[in-house]
């Protein structure tokens, strides 16, 4: 039933005859992957995705992640993506939804901090740890109050001050390549 299909929105937005992106099917299993895709679309952004219940919960981080705990990076919630998207790199044709180049920028595993759970995403406040190639340590995703009439969900992605934090290090400026390269 469409009502319970978390990927209905993903599939509805795309014409799979025209885009090289994978069609959406909910995966089995309870993995804990995370990925970041640098997406050079109309506006450059970094798609941050956490595996939860067979799909990738997703946020578009306009400026990309910062390891400076003082930086609050806007992360706009986007539709759940299929697990098969985790390996996707390629060019979405101009004129199609998200047209532009998608590059795998980071990947690894994630876990909620002790005592927390992925259900905290529904509550709008997730404290979690990443073991990626580029993003490491503890992070926070926090939903902001929406303004009247605002349809999109604005969240903030922020580094927690730990051994992996760095005040002046420009992570997205320094890491310009695909992790597949
Ligand atoms: Mn995107």
CSV table of C-alpha atoms and ligand atoms in Angstrom, one decimal, residues 14 21 37-41 43 45-47 49 59-60 78 81 85 92 97-98 102, ligand 1:
chain,number,residue,atom,x,y,z
A,14,UNK,CA,11.6,10.1,-10.8
A,21,UNK,CA,19.3,6.3,-10.4
A,37,UNK,CA,26.8,12.1,-1.6
A,38,UNK,CA,28.1,15.4,-3.0
A,39,UNK,CA,25.4,16.5,-5.4
A,40,UNK,CA,26.2,19.2,-7.9
A,41,UNK,CA,22.6,20.0,-8.7
A,43,UNK,CA,22.7,24.2,-6.0
A,45,UNK,CA,24.8,20.3,-1.6
A,46,UNK,CA,25.8,17.2,0.4
A,47,UNK,CA,23.1,14.5,0.8
A,49,UNK,CA,21.9,9.5,4.6
A,59,UNK,CA,18.9,15.3,4.6
A,60,UNK,CA,20.4,17.8,2.1
A,78,UNK,CA,14.4,15.0,2.0
A,81,UNK,CA,16.0,6.8,-0.5
A,85,UNK,CA,21.2,4.4,-3.6
A,92,UNK,CA,21.3,12.7,-13.5
A,97,UNK,CA,14.6,15.7,-10.7
A,98,UNK,CA,18.0,16.5,-9.0
A,102,UNK,CA,26.3,12.7,-7.8
B,1,LIG,MN1,20.5,15.8,-3.6
